[in-house]
Amino acid sequence: MIEPARDAGAAVPAASPVMVQYHEIKQAHPGCLLFFRMGDFYELFFDDAVTAAQALDIALTKRGRHEGADIPMCGVPVHTAEAYLARLIRAGFKVAMCDQIEDPAEARRRGAKGPVRRAVIRVVTAGTLTEEGLLDARRHNYLAGLAEAGGEIGLAWLDLSTGAFALAPTSEPALAGDLARLMPGEILLPERMLTRPALFELLAEWKPALTPLPNPRFESEAARRRLESFYGVGALDGFGNFGRAELAAAGALVDYVGLTQQGRAPHLEPPRRVAPGSVMQIDAATRRNLELVTTLAGERRGSLLATIDRTVTAAGARLLADHLAAPLTEPAGIAARLDAVQFFVDRPEARAALRERLKRCPDIERALTRLSLGRGGPRDLASLRQSLGETASLRDRLAQPGLVPLPERLSEAQHGLGEHGVLVERLGRALAAELPLFARDGGFIAARYSNELDEWRSLRDESRRMIAALQARYAGETAIGALKIRHNNVIGYYIEVSANHAGKLGPEFIHRQTMAGAQRYTTAELAELETKIASAAERALALELRLYEDLVAEIMARRAEIAAAATALATLDLAAALAEMATEALWVRPVVEEGTAFEVQGGRHPTVEAALAAEGKGGGFVANDCGLADNRVWLVTGPNMAGKSTFLRQNALIAILAQMSSYVPARAARIGIVDRLFSRVGAADDLARGRSTFMVEMIETAAILNQAGPRAFVILDEIGRGTATFDGLSIAWAALEHLHEVNRCRTLFATHYHELTALAAKLPALACHTMRVKEWKGDVVFLHEVGPGTADRSYGIHVAKLAGLPKTVTARAEEVLGVLEKGEQGGALARLADDLPLFRAARRRAEPVLQASPAEALLSETRPDELTPREALDLVYRLKNLTTD
Ligand code: ADP
């Protein structure tokens, strides 16, 4: 609020009424940039202006003065505001959109005093976006909420743009993995949670996405009531059995949605509970290492998701991303989904026909949300008409005699497609061919949909013709050939005759104006026509808007059915897309079962194989088996670049693919449910978080050794490399023993420490495998084949040669290696260190005049041709003495 100037001496002019209004609204929305509508611009003032001008790289100007100082100001045009919004949201800001909620002209007519009424119609935050332009069509944008109650932590998440809503219990150790799975755009949490030491580091990582709110917003009883009233139910039991913490989190989400949407109720599905343990736990590091949705370089291309995505609709792509992020842990559920995929693998023609139809289905999940928030437009109606229009023929196709009975999931989807004929027909009649983005632009209702609208429009469009017809009639009736109907902005339409004809006009002609040599008249008929014409455009638009609202209301009345159809379309798309992928890349249906089997025959790495194929080396990928039945721990040795990492990762990816219910890149696969997947692959400095490679490696290794149970699957690639050799070897040694004895999980352990293979004799479930290598004409050929046994060498020097290290360096390295391999490391190393050929060589070049050693001096004096055999023998003895001295 503006405070009156306290210092009576300083003559500060009173704030303008608009500024008073501005400050009131600004104060009610702390933490937000305020987009304040002024005519055709959203304007920002004071600190907001400074911040936004910098973030958006736009001009900072000033407008008026406040409390004796200039008011900093910047602005963006309303019609391009979305692009600016996108940039601000991406930069982590929240924006309150304040609009004029009355027509300025009307306000003036009403004689209202003060500024036009304004109000915040919405607060835009990263987790509550609904606009196409602000969202990635193929990814969910989750708003997550955390809460605590009764010593437990609850997690809830929703995607406002699609209506998806779910909740689950979580815990301090599991939270990082849960958040990594959802990748929420925004996380709500009670302020007090920020102070929990155990969560400090985890939350710091999510800092830009955090929205801390006062603790009372996360009260579980209030949350229950809020959810009950949101869904209009007396009790939530029908939706599931929820814990208090989960409810508190979900309630806070609904509350926040109400707050940011200023009370408008979006379509939200009833919350779905993800039971503990029902999805494979994969921590953030493992997700990164396995490049599930982005590569280590942060790109989508080259990730597993991008490699396998054959979906043709945005909703299908989102479902795929969700499934990939959360593989299931229950064989029956996995099998049911796989049945749907297999159905389409076995029926390529049905698949192709279905995909053709699906390609024509725009994203109705997001269209429905925009409409329910009053943010939609005619094009959203068209999307609904289009997609819902396809459902009937899709349903019929799935009912064809050759295809029934459908697998359970598909028959559910077929049912879910629903019956939308009436709505589709109505939308079909209602919508014009060309549609504006916003309803307020008008012109989107088709001709012949509404008689009244047609009339208004013909009045508007044919005004000239009707005026011309009236003119002709009056000219005929009055027998004044020169009678004209004209228009000007001062008196509107008028009839004009020359002064000498004025007397011929009947009483219906009402005099308006006398001009030089002409008289102007109007008639009741013309006045009526004029009002009609003048208001026709306005009326047409108003009527269009009413018809639009009717259509939206009809859609809202059917939103549950429409949402179900959207889900069904996504399900069909995903099943057909996975089938497409499987067929294209010759993948097989995995057997997923209880137990700890892991039998992969002819397994391949999906992205490496695809990359080789893209380079024109199709078929270049060498398939490998992995059987962990008798030996659950494999120790994999082999040279650098031989394919160890690839082998490790491919097996982890096969487990993920199998449990997300995809076919897998293998000849055959039998997988016992993996409840947690861990990967520690490669070394990546995490400088952003101020940790060294080795520290990161140890933190990740600690997580594995502390958490992996008998149903886990672990891949560990070269742990212990970031420190001194013996240090690293000892850590790797002890970790391997621990995995074998304590964790007792399925493990692939790749290492350069060949010494570890000695453990095979001691650990019964440990088997040694190696990457095959062929030495050929002094060169090393990597066969990329995994076989039983141990690598005898690392071939690191070979790789160094390939990489172009100077020859002097690789030759010297071979020399050092020779000594090291003899095993007498201590003394030999000391001698090696005394003798530095590299520097000797360098020195030799630098100091061409060398002092000869005694042995060299002796040799240079010697003339071999003149020596007797006896003298030659003496010479050898003397040389020998000289060099050993
Ligand atoms: P390592 O971990 O042993 O150093 P990588 O797994 O990183 O080796 O593999 C090095 C390269 O070898 C990969 O980038 C890939 O191009 C190729 N490669 C690995 N495995 C195979 C395979 N099974 N078939 C064909 N090429 C492979």
PDB file of N, CA, C and O in Angstrom, residues 62-107:
ATOM      1  N   LYS A  62      10.786   4.454 -17.830  1.00  0.00           N
ATOM      2  CA  LYS A  62      10.110   4.893 -16.613  1.00  0.00           C
ATOM      3  C   LYS A  62       8.747   5.474 -16.963  1.00  0.00           C
ATOM      4  O   LYS A  62       8.500   5.911 -18.083  1.00  0.00           O
ATOM      5  N   ARG A  63       7.889   5.436 -15.985  1.00  0.00           N
ATOM      6  CA  ARG A  63       6.553   5.988 -16.191  1.00  0.00           C
ATOM      7  C   ARG A  63       6.163   6.702 -14.902  1.00  0.00           C
ATOM      8  O   ARG A  63       5.996   6.061 -13.864  1.00  0.00           O
ATOM      9  N   GLY A  64       6.056   7.998 -14.973  1.00  0.00           N
ATOM     10  CA  GLY A  64       5.606   8.780 -13.832  1.00  0.00           C
ATOM     11  C   GLY A  64       6.560   8.710 -12.651  1.00  0.00           C
ATOM     12  O   GLY A  64       7.667   8.165 -12.750  1.00  0.00           O
ATOM     13  N   ARG A  65       6.110   9.271 -11.541  1.00  0.00           N
ATOM     14  CA  ARG A  65       6.958   9.292 -10.357  1.00  0.00           C
ATOM     15  C   ARG A  65       6.164   8.798  -9.168  1.00  0.00           C
ATOM     16  O   ARG A  65       4.949   8.933  -9.100  1.00  0.00           O
ATOM     17  N   HIS A  66       6.884   8.210  -8.240  1.00  0.00           N
ATOM     18  CA  HIS A  66       6.236   7.712  -7.042  1.00  0.00           C
ATOM     19  C   HIS A  66       7.136   8.058  -5.863  1.00  0.00           C
ATOM     20  O   HIS A  66       8.331   7.754  -5.879  1.00  0.00           O
ATOM     21  N   GLU A  67       6.536   8.640  -4.862  1.00  0.00           N
ATOM     22  CA  GLU A  67       7.283   9.075  -3.687  1.00  0.00           C
ATOM     23  C   GLU A  67       8.552   9.823  -4.086  1.00  0.00           C
ATOM     24  O   GLU A  67       9.629   9.577  -3.574  1.00  0.00           O
ATOM     25  N   GLY A  68       8.385  10.659  -5.055  1.00  0.00           N
ATOM     26  CA  GLY A  68       9.478  11.544  -5.418  1.00  0.00           C
ATOM     27  C   GLY A  68      10.525  10.934  -6.326  1.00  0.00           C
ATOM     28  O   GLY A  68      11.495  11.587  -6.679  1.00  0.00           O
ATOM     29  N   ALA A  69      10.343   9.674  -6.707  1.00  0.00           N
ATOM     30  CA  ALA A  69      11.361   9.059  -7.576  1.00  0.00           C
ATOM     31  C   ALA A  69      10.685   8.530  -8.844  1.00  0.00           C
ATOM     32  O   ALA A  69       9.480   8.258  -8.845  1.00  0.00           O
ATOM     33  N   ASP A  70      11.489   8.389  -9.894  1.00  0.00           N
ATOM     34  CA  ASP A  70      10.946   7.823 -11.129  1.00  0.00           C
ATOM     35  C   ASP A  70      10.498   6.387 -10.884  1.00  0.00           C
ATOM     36  O   ASP A  70      11.110   5.663 -10.103  1.00  0.00           O
ATOM     37  N   ILE A  71       9.451   5.996 -11.582  1.00  0.00           N
ATOM     38  CA  ILE A  71       9.006   4.593 -11.472  1.00  0.00           C
ATOM     39  C   ILE A  71       9.606   3.806 -12.629  1.00  0.00           C
ATOM     40  O   ILE A  71       9.275   4.050 -13.784  1.00  0.00           O
ATOM     41  N   PRO A  72      10.492   2.842 -12.316  1.00  0.00           N
ATOM     42  CA  PRO A  72      11.027   2.014 -13.413  1.00  0.00           C
ATOM     43  C   PRO A  72       9.885   1.198 -14.020  1.00  0.00           C
ATOM     44  O   PRO A  72       9.002   0.728 -13.289  1.00  0.00           O
ATOM     45  N   MET A  73       9.926   1.020 -15.326  1.00  0.00           N
ATOM     46  CA  MET A  73       8.821   0.331 -15.989  1.00  0.00           C
ATOM     47  C   MET A  73       9.360  -0.420 -17.205  1.00  0.00           C
ATOM     48  O   MET A  73      10.316   0.030 -17.846  1.00  0.00           O
ATOM     49  N   CYS A  74       8.770  -1.583 -17.473  1.00  0.00           N
ATOM     50  CA  CYS A  74       8.999  -2.209 -18.772  1.00  0.00           C
ATOM     51  C   CYS A  74       7.701  -2.908 -19.152  1.00  0.00           C
ATOM     52  O   CYS A  74       6.831  -3.112 -18.299  1.00  0.00           O
ATOM     53  N   GLY A  75       7.551  -3.230 -20.408  1.00  0.00           N
ATOM     54  CA  GLY A  75       6.281  -3.803 -20.815  1.00  0.00           C
ATOM     55  C   GLY A  75       6.436  -4.754 -21.989  1.00  0.00           C
ATOM     56  O   GLY A  75       7.422  -4.693 -22.728  1.00  0.00           O
ATOM     57  N   VAL A  76       5.446  -5.656 -22.105  1.00  0.00           N
ATOM     58  CA  VAL A  76       5.427  -6.562 -23.258  1.00  0.00           C
ATOM     59  C   VAL A  76       4.032  -6.498 -23.878  1.00  0.00           C
ATOM     60  O   VAL A  76       3.034  -6.394 -23.149  1.00  0.00           O
ATOM     61  N   PRO A  77       3.962  -6.570 -25.213  1.00  0.00           N
ATOM     62  CA  PRO A  77       2.645  -6.514 -25.851  1.00  0.00           C
ATOM     63  C   PRO A  77       1.810  -7.733 -25.459  1.00  0.00           C
ATOM     64  O   PRO A  77       2.352  -8.838 -25.345  1.00  0.00           O
ATOM     65  N   VAL A  78       0.525  -7.526 -25.275  1.00  0.00           N
ATOM     66  CA  VAL A  78      -0.342  -8.623 -24.854  1.00  0.00           C
ATOM     67  C   VAL A  78      -0.298  -9.783 -25.842  1.00  0.00           C
ATOM     68  O   VAL A  78      -0.212 -10.942 -25.450  1.00  0.00           O
ATOM     69  N   HIS A  79      -0.286  -9.465 -27.127  1.00  0.00           N
ATOM     70  CA  HIS A  79      -0.408 -10.567 -28.093  1.00  0.00           C
ATOM     71  C   HIS A  79       0.874 -11.389 -28.217  1.00  0.00           C
ATOM     72  O   HIS A  79       0.854 -12.474 -28.787  1.00  0.00           O
ATOM     73  N   THR A  80       1.988 -10.908 -27.682  1.00  0.00           N
ATOM     74  CA  THR A  80       3.194 -11.754 -27.703  1.00  0.00           C
ATOM     75  C   THR A  80       3.636 -12.103 -26.282  1.00  0.00           C
ATOM     76  O   THR A  80       4.755 -12.565 -26.073  1.00  0.00           O
ATOM     77  N   ALA A  81       2.740 -11.884 -25.328  1.00  0.00           N
ATOM     78  CA  ALA A  81       3.127 -12.073 -23.922  1.00  0.00           C
ATOM     79  C   ALA A  81       3.576 -13.505 -23.635  1.00  0.00           C
ATOM     80  O   ALA A  81       4.453 -13.729 -22.805  1.00  0.00           O
ATOM     81  N   GLU A  82       2.988 -14.464 -24.352  1.00  0.00           N
ATOM     82  CA  GLU A  82       3.270 -15.859 -24.025  1.00  0.00           C
ATOM     83  C   GLU A  82       4.762 -16.192 -24.160  1.00  0.00           C
ATOM     84  O   GLU A  82       5.330 -16.901 -23.333  1.00  0.00           O
ATOM     85  N   ALA A  83       5.372 -15.649 -25.194  1.00  0.00           N
ATOM     86  CA  ALA A  83       6.793 -15.937 -25.404  1.00  0.00           C
ATOM     87  C   ALA A  83       7.627 -15.384 -24.247  1.00  0.00           C
ATOM     88  O   ALA A  83       8.569 -16.031 -23.782  1.00  0.00           O
ATOM     89  N   TYR A  84       7.263 -14.201 -23.772  1.00  0.00           N
ATOM     90  CA  TYR A  84       8.003 -13.619 -22.641  1.00  0.00           C
ATOM     91  C   TYR A  84       7.753 -14.407 -21.363  1.00  0.00           C
ATOM     92  O   TYR A  84       8.645 -14.634 -20.566  1.00  0.00           O
ATOM     93  N   LEU A  85       6.498 -14.814 -21.210  1.00  0.00           N
ATOM     94  CA  LEU A  85       6.151 -15.629 -20.047  1.00  0.00           C
ATOM     95  C   LEU A  85       7.013 -16.879 -20.011  1.00  0.00           C
ATOM     96  O   LEU A  85       7.555 -17.253 -18.978  1.00  0.00           O
ATOM     97  N   ALA A  86       7.120 -17.526 -21.165  1.00  0.00           N
ATOM     98  CA  ALA A  86       7.878 -18.773 -21.245  1.00  0.00           C
ATOM     99  C   ALA A  86       9.286 -18.556 -20.723  1.00  0.00           C
ATOM    100  O   ALA A  86       9.819 -19.360 -19.955  1.00  0.00           O
ATOM    101  N   ARG A  87       9.882 -17.436 -21.140  1.00  0.00           N
ATOM    102  CA  ARG A  87      11.269 -17.202 -20.728  1.00  0.00           C
ATOM    103  C   ARG A  87      11.366 -16.930 -19.234  1.00  0.00           C
ATOM    104  O   ARG A  87      12.302 -17.384 -18.573  1.00  0.00           O
ATOM    105  N   LEU A  88      10.410 -16.205 -18.708  1.00  0.00           N
ATOM    106  CA  LEU A  88      10.458 -15.918 -17.272  1.00  0.00           C
ATOM    107  C   LEU A  88      10.244 -17.182 -16.446  1.00  0.00           C
ATOM    108  O   LEU A  88      10.910 -17.406 -15.449  1.00  0.00           O
ATOM    109  N   ILE A  89       9.314 -18.008 -16.885  1.00  0.00           N
ATOM    110  CA  ILE A  89       9.033 -19.234 -16.134  1.00  0.00           C
ATOM    111  C   ILE A  89      10.258 -20.144 -16.175  1.00  0.00           C
ATOM    112  O   ILE A  89      10.663 -20.717 -15.173  1.00  0.00           O
ATOM    113  N   ARG A  90      10.853 -20.235 -17.353  1.00  0.00           N
ATOM    114  CA  ARG A  90      12.049 -21.067 -17.472  1.00  0.00           C
ATOM    115  C   ARG A  90      13.174 -20.541 -16.583  1.00  0.00           C
ATOM    116  O   ARG A  90      13.973 -21.299 -16.068  1.00  0.00           O
ATOM    117  N   ALA A  91      13.198 -19.246 -16.409  1.00  0.00           N
ATOM    118  CA  ALA A  91      14.242 -18.669 -15.560  1.00  0.00           C
ATOM    119  C   ALA A  91      13.875 -18.774 -14.080  1.00  0.00           C
ATOM    120  O   ALA A  91      14.603 -18.273 -13.229  1.00  0.00           O
ATOM    121  N   GLY A  92      12.750 -19.419 -13.788  1.00  0.00           N
ATOM    122  CA  GLY A  92      12.419 -19.706 -12.398  1.00  0.00           C
ATOM    123  C   GLY A  92      11.510 -18.692 -11.720  1.00  0.00           C
ATOM    124  O   GLY A  92      11.324 -18.745 -10.511  1.00  0.00           O
ATOM    125  N   PHE A  93      10.912 -17.782 -12.486  1.00  0.00           N
ATOM    126  CA  PHE A  93      10.013 -16.803 -11.861  1.00  0.00           C
ATOM    127  C   PHE A  93       8.581 -17.307 -11.839  1.00  0.00           C
ATOM    128  O   PHE A  93       8.212 -18.194 -12.606  1.00  0.00           O
ATOM    129  N   LYS A  94       7.797 -16.702 -10.951  1.00  0.00           N
ATOM    130  CA  LYS A  94       6.347 -16.896 -10.980  1.00  0.00           C
ATOM    131  C   LYS A  94       5.757 -15.568 -11.450  1.00  0.00           C
ATOM    132  O   LYS A  94       6.268 -14.506 -11.098  1.00  0.00           O
ATOM    133  N   VAL A  95       4.695 -15.654 -12.243  1.00  0.00           N
ATOM    134  CA  VAL A  95       4.135 -14.424 -12.793  1.00  0.00           C
ATOM    135  C   VAL A  95       2.642 -14.345 -12.486  1.00  0.00           C
ATOM    136  O   VAL A  95       1.891 -15.282 -12.790  1.00  0.00           O
ATOM    137  N   ALA A  96       2.212 -13.237 -11.870  1.00  0.00           N
ATOM    138  CA  ALA A  96       0.780 -13.014 -11.655  1.00  0.00           C
ATOM    139  C   ALA A  96       0.272 -12.173 -12.820  1.00  0.00           C
ATOM    140  O   ALA A  96       0.808 -11.107 -13.101  1.00  0.00           O
ATOM    141  N   MET A  97      -0.749 -12.701 -13.508  1.00  0.00           N
ATOM    142  CA  MET A  97      -1.285 -12.006 -14.674  1.00  0.00           C
ATOM    143  C   MET A  97      -2.486 -11.187 -14.225  1.00  0.00           C
ATOM    144  O   MET A  97      -3.514 -11.751 -13.832  1.00  0.00           O
ATOM    145  N   CYS A  98      -2.353  -9.881 -14.286  1.00  0.00           N
ATOM    146  CA  CYS A  98      -3.440  -9.021 -13.840  1.00  0.00           C
ATOM    147  C   CYS A  98      -4.094  -8.381 -15.055  1.00  0.00           C
ATOM    148  O   CYS A  98      -3.446  -7.673 -15.818  1.00  0.00           O
ATOM    149  N   ASP A  99      -5.376  -8.672 -15.248  1.00  0.00           N
ATOM    150  CA  ASP A  99      -6.075  -8.162 -16.427  1.00  0.00           C
ATOM    151  C   ASP A  99      -7.094  -7.102 -16.064  1.00  0.00           C
ATOM    152  O   ASP A  99      -7.470  -6.951 -14.908  1.00  0.00           O
ATOM    153  N   GLN A 100      -7.547  -6.399 -17.099  1.00  0.00           N
ATOM    154  CA  GLN A 100      -8.672  -5.475 -16.917  1.00  0.00           C
ATOM    155  C   GLN A 100      -9.925  -6.318 -16.949  1.00  0.00           C
ATOM    156  O   GLN A 100     -10.140  -7.068 -17.911  1.00  0.00           O
ATOM    157  N   ILE A 101     -10.730  -6.238 -15.908  1.00  0.00           N
ATOM    158  CA  ILE A 101     -11.894  -7.113 -15.888  1.00  0.00           C
ATOM    159  C   ILE A 101     -13.174  -6.359 -16.221  1.00  0.00           C
ATOM    160  O   ILE A 101     -14.259  -6.839 -15.973  1.00  0.00           O
ATOM    161  N   GLU A 102     -13.021  -5.163 -16.764  1.00  0.00           N
ATOM    162  CA  GLU A 102     -14.192  -4.505 -17.357  1.00  0.00           C
ATOM    163  C   GLU A 102     -13.707  -3.757 -18.595  1.00  0.00           C
ATOM    164  O   GLU A 102     -12.535  -3.427 -18.715  1.00  0.00           O
ATOM    165  N   ASP A 103     -14.656  -3.528 -19.472  1.00  0.00           N
ATOM    166  CA  ASP A 103     -14.347  -2.829 -20.701  1.00  0.00           C
ATOM    167  C   ASP A 103     -14.189  -1.341 -20.369  1.00  0.00           C
ATOM    168  O   ASP A 103     -15.102  -0.743 -19.806  1.00  0.00           O
ATOM    169  N   PRO A 104     -13.044  -0.730 -20.680  1.00  0.00           N
ATOM    170  CA  PRO A 104     -12.835   0.667 -20.316  1.00  0.00           C
ATOM    171  C   PRO A 104     -13.948   1.568 -20.843  1.00  0.00           C
ATOM    172  O   PRO A 104     -14.406   2.478 -20.135  1.00  0.00           O
ATOM    173  N   ALA A 105     -14.411   1.289 -22.087  1.00  0.00           N
ATOM    174  CA  ALA A 105     -15.459   2.132 -22.671  1.00  0.00           C
ATOM    175  C   ALA A 105     -16.740   2.011 -21.850  1.00  0.00           C
ATOM    176  O   ALA A 105     -17.404   3.001 -21.533  1.00  0.00           O
ATOM    177  N   GLU A 106     -17.038   0.788 -21.454  1.00  0.00           N
ATOM    178  CA  GLU A 106     -18.247   0.554 -20.666  1.00  0.00           C
ATOM    179  C   GLU A 106     -18.139   1.243 -19.314  1.00  0.00           C
ATOM    180  O   GLU A 106     -19.099   1.844 -18.827  1.00  0.00           O
ATOM    181  N   ALA A 107     -16.937   1.153 -18.735  1.00  0.00           N
ATOM    182  CA  ALA A 107     -16.731   1.776 -17.432  1.00  0.00           C
ATOM    183  C   ALA A 107     -16.994   3.276 -17.535  1.00  0.00           C
ATOM    184  O   ALA A 107     -17.608   3.875 -16.664  1.00  0.00           O
TER     185      ALA A 107
END
